[in-house]
Tab-separated table of C-alpha atoms and ligand atoms in Angstrom:
chain	number	residue	atom	x	y	z
A	931	MET	CA	48.609	96.731	75.405
A	932	ARG	CA	49.510	93.057	75.746
A	933	ARG	CA	51.280	91.463	72.865
A	934	PRO	CA	50.061	87.923	72.076
A	935	ALA	CA	52.708	85.229	72.570
A	936	PRO	CA	54.190	84.131	69.229
A	937	ARG	CA	52.408	80.947	68.201
A	938	LEU	CA	54.927	79.790	65.582
A	939	GLU	CA	58.424	78.517	66.273
A	940	TYR	CA	60.269	77.076	63.403
A	941	TYR	CA	63.544	75.091	63.330
A	942	VAL	CA	65.599	74.551	60.167
A	943	PRO	CA	68.665	72.471	61.108
A	944	GLN	CA	71.776	72.590	58.940
A	945	ASN	CA	71.875	69.296	57.113
A	946	GLY	CA	68.343	67.876	56.505
A	947	GLY	CA	67.514	69.252	53.085
A	948	SER	CA	70.730	71.026	52.113
A	949	VAL	CA	71.984	71.105	48.526
A	950	ALA	CA	75.263	69.420	49.582
A	951	ASP	CA	73.286	66.562	51.164
A	952	PHE	CA	71.099	66.203	48.042
A	953	GLY	CA	74.128	66.241	45.691
A	954	GLU	CA	76.081	63.655	47.684
A	955	CYS	CA	73.042	61.331	48.053
A	956	ALA	CA	72.191	61.637	44.335
A	957	ARG	CA	75.778	60.959	43.239
A	958	ARG	CA	76.089	57.933	45.544
A	959	GLY	CA	72.698	56.532	44.524
A	960	LEU	CA	73.404	56.786	40.800
A	961	ARG	CA	76.949	55.357	40.894
A	962	GLY	CA	76.324	51.647	41.481
A	963	PRO	CA	74.904	48.986	39.141
A	964	LYS	CA	71.499	49.198	40.969
A	965	LYS	CA	70.667	52.871	40.714
A	966	SER	CA	68.363	54.663	43.136
A	967	LEU	CA	67.453	58.119	44.424
A	968	ASP	CA	66.237	58.633	48.012
A	969	PRO	CA	62.438	59.192	47.904
A	970	ARG	CA	62.681	62.108	50.324
A	971	PHE	CA	64.105	64.191	47.447
A	972	LEU	CA	60.831	63.826	45.511
A	973	TYR	CA	59.468	66.554	47.789
A	974	ASP	CA	60.838	69.933	46.835
A	975	GLU	CA	58.157	72.650	46.820
A	976	ARG	CA	56.977	71.616	43.362
A	977	GLY	CA	57.015	67.915	44.324
A	978	SER	CA	54.853	68.697	47.362
A	979	GLU	CA	52.412	70.625	45.144
A	980	ILE	CA	52.169	67.722	42.695
A	981	PHE	CA	51.674	65.280	45.591
A	982	GLU	CA	48.634	67.315	46.693
A	983	ARG	CA	47.167	66.817	43.202
A	984	ILE	CA	47.879	63.066	43.454
A	985	CYS	CA	45.851	62.955	46.689
A	986	SER	CA	42.671	63.920	44.859
A	987	LEU	CA	43.111	61.611	41.846
A	988	PRO	CA	40.326	59.030	41.398
A	989	GLU	CA	42.890	56.194	41.351
A	990	TYR	CA	44.686	57.302	44.552
A	991	TYR	CA	42.338	55.800	47.147
A	992	LEU	CA	44.823	56.116	50.050
A	993	THR	CA	44.072	59.720	51.059
A	994	ARG	CA	40.305	59.234	50.865
A	995	ALA	CA	40.484	56.013	52.905
A	996	GLU	CA	42.638	57.608	55.631
A	997	THR	CA	40.388	60.705	55.740
A	998	GLU	CA	37.304	58.513	56.124
A	999	ILE	CA	38.894	56.704	59.092
A	1000	LEU	CA	39.949	59.948	60.776
A	1001	GLU	CA	36.490	61.449	60.357
A	1002	ARG	CA	34.858	58.370	61.866
A	1003	ALA	CA	37.423	57.545	64.579
A	1004	GLY	CA	38.865	60.994	65.410
A	1005	ALA	CA	36.719	61.529	68.526
A	1006	GLU	CA	37.530	58.049	69.880
A	1007	LEU	CA	41.223	58.641	69.204
A	1008	ALA	CA	41.116	61.986	71.044
A	1009	SER	CA	39.375	60.315	74.005
A	1010	MET	CA	42.285	57.847	74.305
A	1011	LEU	CA	44.920	60.590	74.651
A	1012	PRO	CA	46.297	61.750	78.011
A	1013	PRO	CA	45.401	65.298	79.158
A	1014	ARG	CA	47.403	68.181	77.634
A	1015	CYS	CA	48.704	65.938	74.874
A	1016	ARG	CA	50.566	67.567	71.968
A	1017	LEU	CA	50.695	66.323	68.390
A	1018	ILE	CA	53.971	65.588	66.586
A	1019	GLU	CA	53.646	64.617	62.924
A	1020	LEU	CA	56.336	62.941	60.822
A	1021	GLY	CA	56.171	63.952	57.131
A	1022	SER	CA	53.275	66.352	57.680
A	1023	GLY	CA	53.079	67.701	54.081
A	1024	SER	CA	50.074	70.026	53.729
A	1025	SER	CA	48.669	68.878	57.142
A	1026	THR	CA	45.225	68.609	55.510
A	1027	LYS	CA	44.102	65.364	57.220
A	1028	THR	CA	45.825	66.506	60.403
A	1029	ARG	CA	43.143	69.173	60.763
A	1030	ILE	CA	40.673	66.437	61.717
A	1031	ILE	CA	42.925	65.237	64.573
A	1032	LEU	CA	43.691	68.783	65.734
A	1033	GLU	CA	39.995	69.710	65.851
A	1034	ARG	CA	39.078	66.589	67.863
A	1035	MET	CA	42.007	67.262	70.253
A	1036	ASN	CA	40.809	70.851	70.686
A	1037	GLU	CA	37.282	69.640	71.502
A	1038	SER	CA	38.559	67.272	74.179
A	1039	GLN	CA	41.423	69.285	75.712
A	1040	GLY	CA	41.339	72.932	74.562
A	1041	ALA	CA	44.620	74.482	73.373
A	1042	VAL	CA	46.880	72.235	71.294
A	1043	THR	CA	50.607	72.343	70.444
A	1044	TYR	CA	51.465	70.825	67.063
A	1045	SER	CA	54.946	69.922	65.802
A	1046	PRO	CA	54.939	69.202	62.062
A	1047	ILE	CA	58.193	67.674	60.761
A	1048	ASP	CA	58.948	67.592	57.053
A	1049	VAL	CA	61.913	67.909	54.692
A	1050	SER	CA	59.809	70.024	52.349
A	1051	ARG	CA	59.660	73.824	52.511
A	1052	ALA	CA	55.903	73.383	52.047
A	1053	LEU	CA	55.894	72.987	55.855
A	1054	GLU	CA	56.078	76.715	56.472
A	1055	GLY	CA	53.094	77.677	54.279
A	1056	ALA	CA	51.029	74.805	55.722
A	1057	SER	CA	51.823	75.981	59.281
A	1058	ARG	CA	50.780	79.555	58.561
A	1059	GLU	CA	47.473	78.393	57.076
A	1060	LEU	CA	46.779	76.288	60.188
A	1061	LEU	CA	47.484	79.241	62.479
A	1062	GLU	CA	45.070	81.392	60.489
A	1063	SER	CA	42.351	78.748	60.932
A	1064	TYR	CA	42.847	77.961	64.634
A	1065	GLU	CA	43.473	80.598	67.305
A	1066	TRP	CA	43.871	77.829	69.938
A	1067	LEU	CA	46.863	76.285	68.099
A	1068	SER	CA	50.624	76.762	68.693
A	1069	ILE	CA	53.158	75.325	66.259
A	1070	VAL	CA	56.746	74.232	66.815
A	1071	GLY	CA	57.727	73.088	63.316
A	1072	VAL	CA	60.940	71.361	62.245
A	1073	GLU	CA	62.148	71.265	58.624
A	1074	ASP	CA	64.246	68.112	58.836
A	1075	THR	CA	64.232	64.348	58.327
A	1076	TYR	CA	61.915	62.143	60.408
A	1077	GLU	CA	64.424	60.882	62.986
A	1078	SER	CA	66.379	64.028	63.776
A	1079	GLY	CA	63.226	66.153	63.508
A	1080	LEU	CA	61.473	63.859	65.998
A	1081	ARG	CA	64.312	64.103	68.533
A	1082	LEU	CA	64.297	67.885	68.281
A	1083	ALA	CA	60.488	68.262	68.385
A	1084	HIS	CA	60.131	65.769	71.243
A	1085	SER	CA	62.687	67.548	73.422
A	1086	ALA	CA	61.522	71.079	72.469
A	1087	CYS	CA	58.278	70.830	74.496
A	1088	GLY	CA	57.356	68.818	77.564
A	1089	GLY	CA	54.339	66.581	78.214
A	1090	PRO	CA	52.895	63.531	76.498
A	1091	ALA	CA	52.688	63.353	72.706
A	1092	LEU	CA	50.707	61.652	70.005
A	1093	ILE	CA	53.194	60.966	67.193
A	1094	ALA	CA	51.398	60.642	63.845
A	1095	PHE	CA	52.932	59.055	60.745
A	1096	LEU	CA	50.187	59.264	58.126
A	1097	GLY	CA	49.859	58.850	54.361
A	1098	SER	CA	51.280	55.293	54.245
A	1099	SER	CA	54.783	56.806	54.435
A	1100	ILE	CA	55.908	53.773	56.510
A	1101	GLY	CA	55.452	51.856	53.236
A	1102	ASN	CA	58.388	53.715	51.676
A	1103	LEU	CA	60.708	51.751	53.976
A	1104	THR	CA	61.699	48.114	53.397
A	1105	GLY	CA	60.611	45.632	56.097
A	1106	SER	CA	63.860	45.797	58.088
A	1107	ALA	CA	64.148	49.580	57.697
A	1108	ALA	CA	60.525	50.001	58.886
A	1109	ARG	CA	61.220	47.874	61.993
A	1110	SER	CA	64.379	49.777	62.788
A	1111	PHE	CA	62.619	53.121	62.143
A	1112	LEU	CA	59.784	52.208	64.530
A	1113	SER	CA	62.362	51.065	67.131
A	1114	THR	CA	63.976	54.505	66.905
A	1115	VAL	CA	60.566	56.173	67.349
A	1116	ALA	CA	59.869	53.838	70.314
A	1117	SER	CA	63.207	54.796	71.897
A	1118	VAL	CA	62.228	58.488	71.764
A	1119	MET	CA	58.690	57.906	73.129
A	1120	GLY	CA	58.169	58.723	76.782
A	1121	PRO	CA	55.594	57.234	79.174
A	1122	GLY	CA	52.075	58.108	77.954
A	1123	ASP	CA	53.195	58.809	74.367
A	1124	LEU	CA	51.268	57.098	71.569
A	1125	LEU	CA	52.098	56.476	67.915
A	1126	LEU	CA	49.494	56.572	65.120
A	1127	VAL	CA	50.578	54.958	61.835
A	1128	GLY	CA	48.684	54.925	58.521
A	1129	VAL	CA	49.268	51.640	56.683
A	1130	ASP	CA	48.079	50.652	53.215
A	1131	LEU	CA	46.808	47.070	53.053
A	1132	ASP	CA	47.785	44.524	50.419
A	1133	LYS	CA	45.275	44.191	47.590
A	1134	PRO	CA	45.097	43.033	43.973
A	1135	GLU	CA	47.644	44.466	41.559
A	1136	SER	CA	44.784	45.807	39.411
A	1137	ALA	CA	43.859	48.272	42.207
A	1138	LEU	CA	47.426	49.079	43.263
A	1139	VAL	CA	49.204	49.885	39.995
A	1140	PRO	CA	46.751	52.607	38.786
A	1141	ALA	CA	47.125	54.393	42.157
A	1142	TYR	CA	50.807	54.952	41.258
A	1143	ASP	CA	50.390	55.207	37.471
A	1144	ASP	CA	47.276	57.312	36.973
A	1145	ALA	CA	45.607	57.978	33.633
A	1146	ALA	CA	46.194	61.752	33.820
A	1147	GLY	CA	49.967	61.268	34.281
A	1148	VAL	CA	50.184	63.262	37.532
A	1149	THR	CA	52.303	60.620	39.316
A	1150	ALA	CA	54.573	60.524	36.250
A	1151	GLU	CA	55.005	64.311	36.584
A	1152	PHE	CA	55.800	63.850	40.311
A	1153	ASN	CA	58.454	61.225	39.551
A	1154	LEU	CA	60.065	63.097	36.617
A	1155	ASN	CA	60.163	66.278	38.730
A	1156	LEU	CA	63.082	64.670	40.588
A	1157	LEU	CA	65.188	65.030	37.417
A	1158	HIS	CA	64.090	68.671	37.037
A	1159	ARG	CA	65.155	69.169	40.654
A	1160	ILE	CA	68.603	67.663	39.956
A	1161	ASN	CA	68.938	70.061	37.010
A	1162	SER	CA	67.865	73.177	38.891
A	1163	GLU	CA	69.540	72.523	42.265
A	1164	LEU	CA	72.643	70.570	41.256
A	1165	GLY	CA	73.382	72.315	37.942
A	1166	SER	CA	72.948	69.172	35.794
A	1167	SER	CA	71.549	69.299	32.262
A	1168	ILE	CA	69.660	66.009	32.113
A	1169	ASP	CA	67.268	65.734	29.141
A	1170	VAL	CA	64.128	64.759	31.087
A	1171	SER	CA	62.359	63.670	27.865
A	1172	LYS	CA	64.820	60.745	27.704
A	1173	PHE	CA	63.230	59.205	30.828
A	1174	ALA	CA	59.825	57.671	31.542
A	1175	HIS	CA	57.817	56.932	34.691
A	1176	HIS	CA	57.760	53.174	35.291
A	1177	VAL	CA	55.721	51.301	37.940
A	1178	VAL	CA	55.606	47.591	38.818
A	1179	TYR	CA	53.953	45.611	41.592
A	1180	ASN	CA	56.409	43.144	43.139
A	1181	ALA	CA	54.037	40.518	44.581
A	1182	GLY	CA	56.833	38.576	46.338
A	1183	GLU	CA	57.837	41.652	48.344
A	1184	ARG	CA	54.256	43.031	48.538
A	1185	ARG	CA	55.318	46.429	47.212
A	1186	ILE	CA	54.846	48.956	44.453
A	1187	GLU	CA	58.181	49.918	42.922
A	1188	MET	CA	58.461	53.264	41.162
A	1189	TYR	CA	61.338	53.885	38.751
A	1190	LEU	CA	62.675	56.371	36.216
A	1191	ARG	CA	63.418	54.334	33.051
A	1192	SER	CA	66.101	55.515	30.660
A	1193	LEU	CA	64.576	55.547	27.156
A	1194	GLU	CA	67.979	55.306	25.453
A	1195	GLY	CA	71.660	54.756	26.173
A	1196	GLN	CA	72.905	58.064	27.601
A	1197	GLU	CA	75.386	59.735	29.876
A	1198	ILE	CA	74.375	62.264	32.532
A	1199	GLU	CA	76.519	64.362	34.836
A	1200	VAL	CA	75.638	64.878	38.502
A	1201	CYS	CA	77.926	66.924	40.775
A	1202	GLY	CA	80.964	66.281	38.573
A	1203	SER	CA	80.386	62.497	38.246
A	1204	ARG	CA	79.629	61.120	34.788
A	1205	ILE	CA	77.002	58.374	34.950
A	1206	GLY	CA	76.266	56.020	32.053
A	1207	LEU	CA	72.759	54.594	31.650
A	1208	ARG	CA	71.805	51.758	29.296
A	1209	ARG	CA	68.586	51.838	27.234
A	1210	GLY	CA	65.827	50.505	29.549
A	1211	GLU	CA	67.947	50.866	32.703
A	1212	LEU	CA	65.902	51.657	35.820
A	1213	VAL	CA	66.547	54.152	38.613
A	1214	LEU	CA	64.513	53.297	41.724
A	1215	THR	CA	62.779	56.357	43.190
A	1216	GLU	CA	60.252	54.894	45.657
A	1217	TYR	CA	58.956	51.701	47.237
A	1218	SER	CA	55.463	51.542	48.666
A	1219	HIS	CA	55.048	48.414	50.760
A	1220	LYS	CA	51.606	46.929	51.391
A	1221	TYR	CA	50.783	45.126	54.609
A	1222	THR	CA	48.642	42.291	55.932
A	1223	ARG	CA	47.176	42.338	59.452
A	1224	GLU	CA	49.827	39.824	60.604
A	1225	GLY	CA	52.563	41.907	58.945
A	1226	ILE	CA	51.483	45.007	60.876
A	1227	GLU	CA	51.403	43.112	64.214
A	1228	SER	CA	54.829	41.633	63.625
A	1229	MET	CA	56.390	44.970	62.551
A	1230	VAL	CA	54.949	46.805	65.567
A	1231	SER	CA	55.901	44.159	68.144
A	1232	SER	CA	59.425	43.727	66.799
A	1233	ALA	CA	59.919	47.462	67.413
A	1234	GLY	CA	58.996	46.964	71.076
A	1235	LEU	CA	55.523	48.515	70.665
A	1236	ARG	CA	51.979	47.171	71.131
A	1237	VAL	CA	48.907	47.668	68.933
A	1238	ALA	CA	46.356	49.455	71.149
A	1239	ARG	CA	43.642	49.948	68.486
A	1240	THR	CA	43.245	49.493	64.721
A	1241	TRP	CA	40.645	51.275	62.577
A	1242	HIS	CA	39.800	50.466	58.935
A	1243	ASP	CA	37.959	52.348	56.194
A	1244	SER	CA	34.597	50.896	55.129
A	1245	ALA	CA	36.161	49.114	52.124
A	1246	ARG	CA	38.995	47.738	54.365
A	1247	ARG	CA	41.683	49.012	51.996
A	1248	TYR	CA	43.644	50.892	54.650
A	1249	ALA	CA	44.418	50.751	58.380
A	1250	LEU	CA	45.160	53.368	61.020
A	1251	VAL	CA	47.110	51.724	63.813
A	1252	LEU	CA	47.459	53.232	67.294
A	1253	CYS	CA	50.503	51.897	69.152
A	1254	SER	CA	51.678	52.286	72.712
A	1255	GLY	CA	54.903	51.301	74.468
A	1256	ALA	CA	54.853	47.511	75.040
B	40	SAM	C1	53.468	60.532	51.186
B	40	SAM	S1	53.660	62.202	51.698
B	40	SAM	C2	52.483	62.255	53.027
B	40	SAM	C3	52.076	63.642	53.387
B	40	SAM	C4	50.965	63.721	54.451
B	40	SAM	N1	51.413	63.151	55.724
B	40	SAM	C5	49.751	62.976	53.986
B	40	SAM	O1	49.395	61.990	54.640
B	40	SAM	O2	49.149	63.387	52.975
B	40	SAM	C6	55.210	62.120	52.571
B	40	SAM	C7	55.616	63.428	53.261
B	40	SAM	O3	56.790	63.158	54.027
B	40	SAM	C8	57.847	64.054	53.690
B	40	SAM	N2	59.075	63.248	53.750
B	40	SAM	C9	59.484	62.274	52.900
B	40	SAM	N3	60.616	61.701	53.339
B	40	SAM	C10	60.933	62.343	54.498
B	40	SAM	C11	61.981	62.194	55.444
B	40	SAM	N4	62.939	61.270	55.295
B	40	SAM	N5	61.984	62.997	56.539
B	40	SAM	C12	61.005	63.955	56.717
B	40	SAM	N6	59.987	64.148	55.847
B	40	SAM	C13	59.943	63.338	54.757
B	40	SAM	C14	57.515	64.578	52.313
B	40	SAM	O4	58.042	65.876	52.097
B	40	SAM	C15	55.975	64.549	52.303
B	40	SAM	O5	55.434	65.769	52.750
């Protein structure tokens, strides 16, 4: 009897999502006069579950727009890939939209190797579900941050790769951080590699704010979950009811800013540091930058890449940008 080759390899490096890393980042972020928490910590298992609910909210158009583009342009995208191309995905989450790309790649090239990279433990369950659906798929997953996960995934298998960065996650980075992030990705890319980036386009505040402050309060639950996570993983006893979800659109910077607002003067303790918060004081938890066509071109070219093809959804709210080495 022949044993089938294992189709799932799974790397969990030491530092990416460790408690020590979370504690140190949280303590540092909350110490200064401008308080912030790194958005990657929004995604523990519960955060990832809540994010999936956000994706189907009526106000959150981003997932529907990106899905529409992938359904329409998936076959063309697959036809532009070199033979025996693998798929690496940064911040893969539930890999739901990825299924469209994987299926089109399978139609055009047969067996596919997929490397999902995510800080969230949700990665493992998502990988197992994919393997149950597709007998032609092999997975080399990495539970780590984008950059170190990419280096590991890229060197773990040979051959050309499509690197996907979906869900408008590029928008979480400020302009200079996005350029430097894309330069890092470009430095890892080999000849024949391509990069596919999902970018949310700038639009009126009246459409943007509800997408991050929905009527059912699901995004509020997602944001406040970060405080529950600090309590459960770092042993704090923050009274979560003394904070509120707070969203503004900063037109000058073309970005949604998501905060936790302290509802009263209070003191919290995180990893042995006592942190005072004034009534109304804001803790930044996420930026979501919105782009113009010129902004996308300039970001991509300053990273040493070239836009090979751009697709839009029918309402032109969102862009999928395929980039190659310059
Ligand atoms: C906005 S969600 C997008 C998920 C999925 N790609 C989609 O389009 O629906 C961002 C994903 O990236 C992961 N993530 C956030 N920051 C990360 C980081 N610095 N490194 C690796 N993964 C990260 C989160 O756990 C989450 O699954």
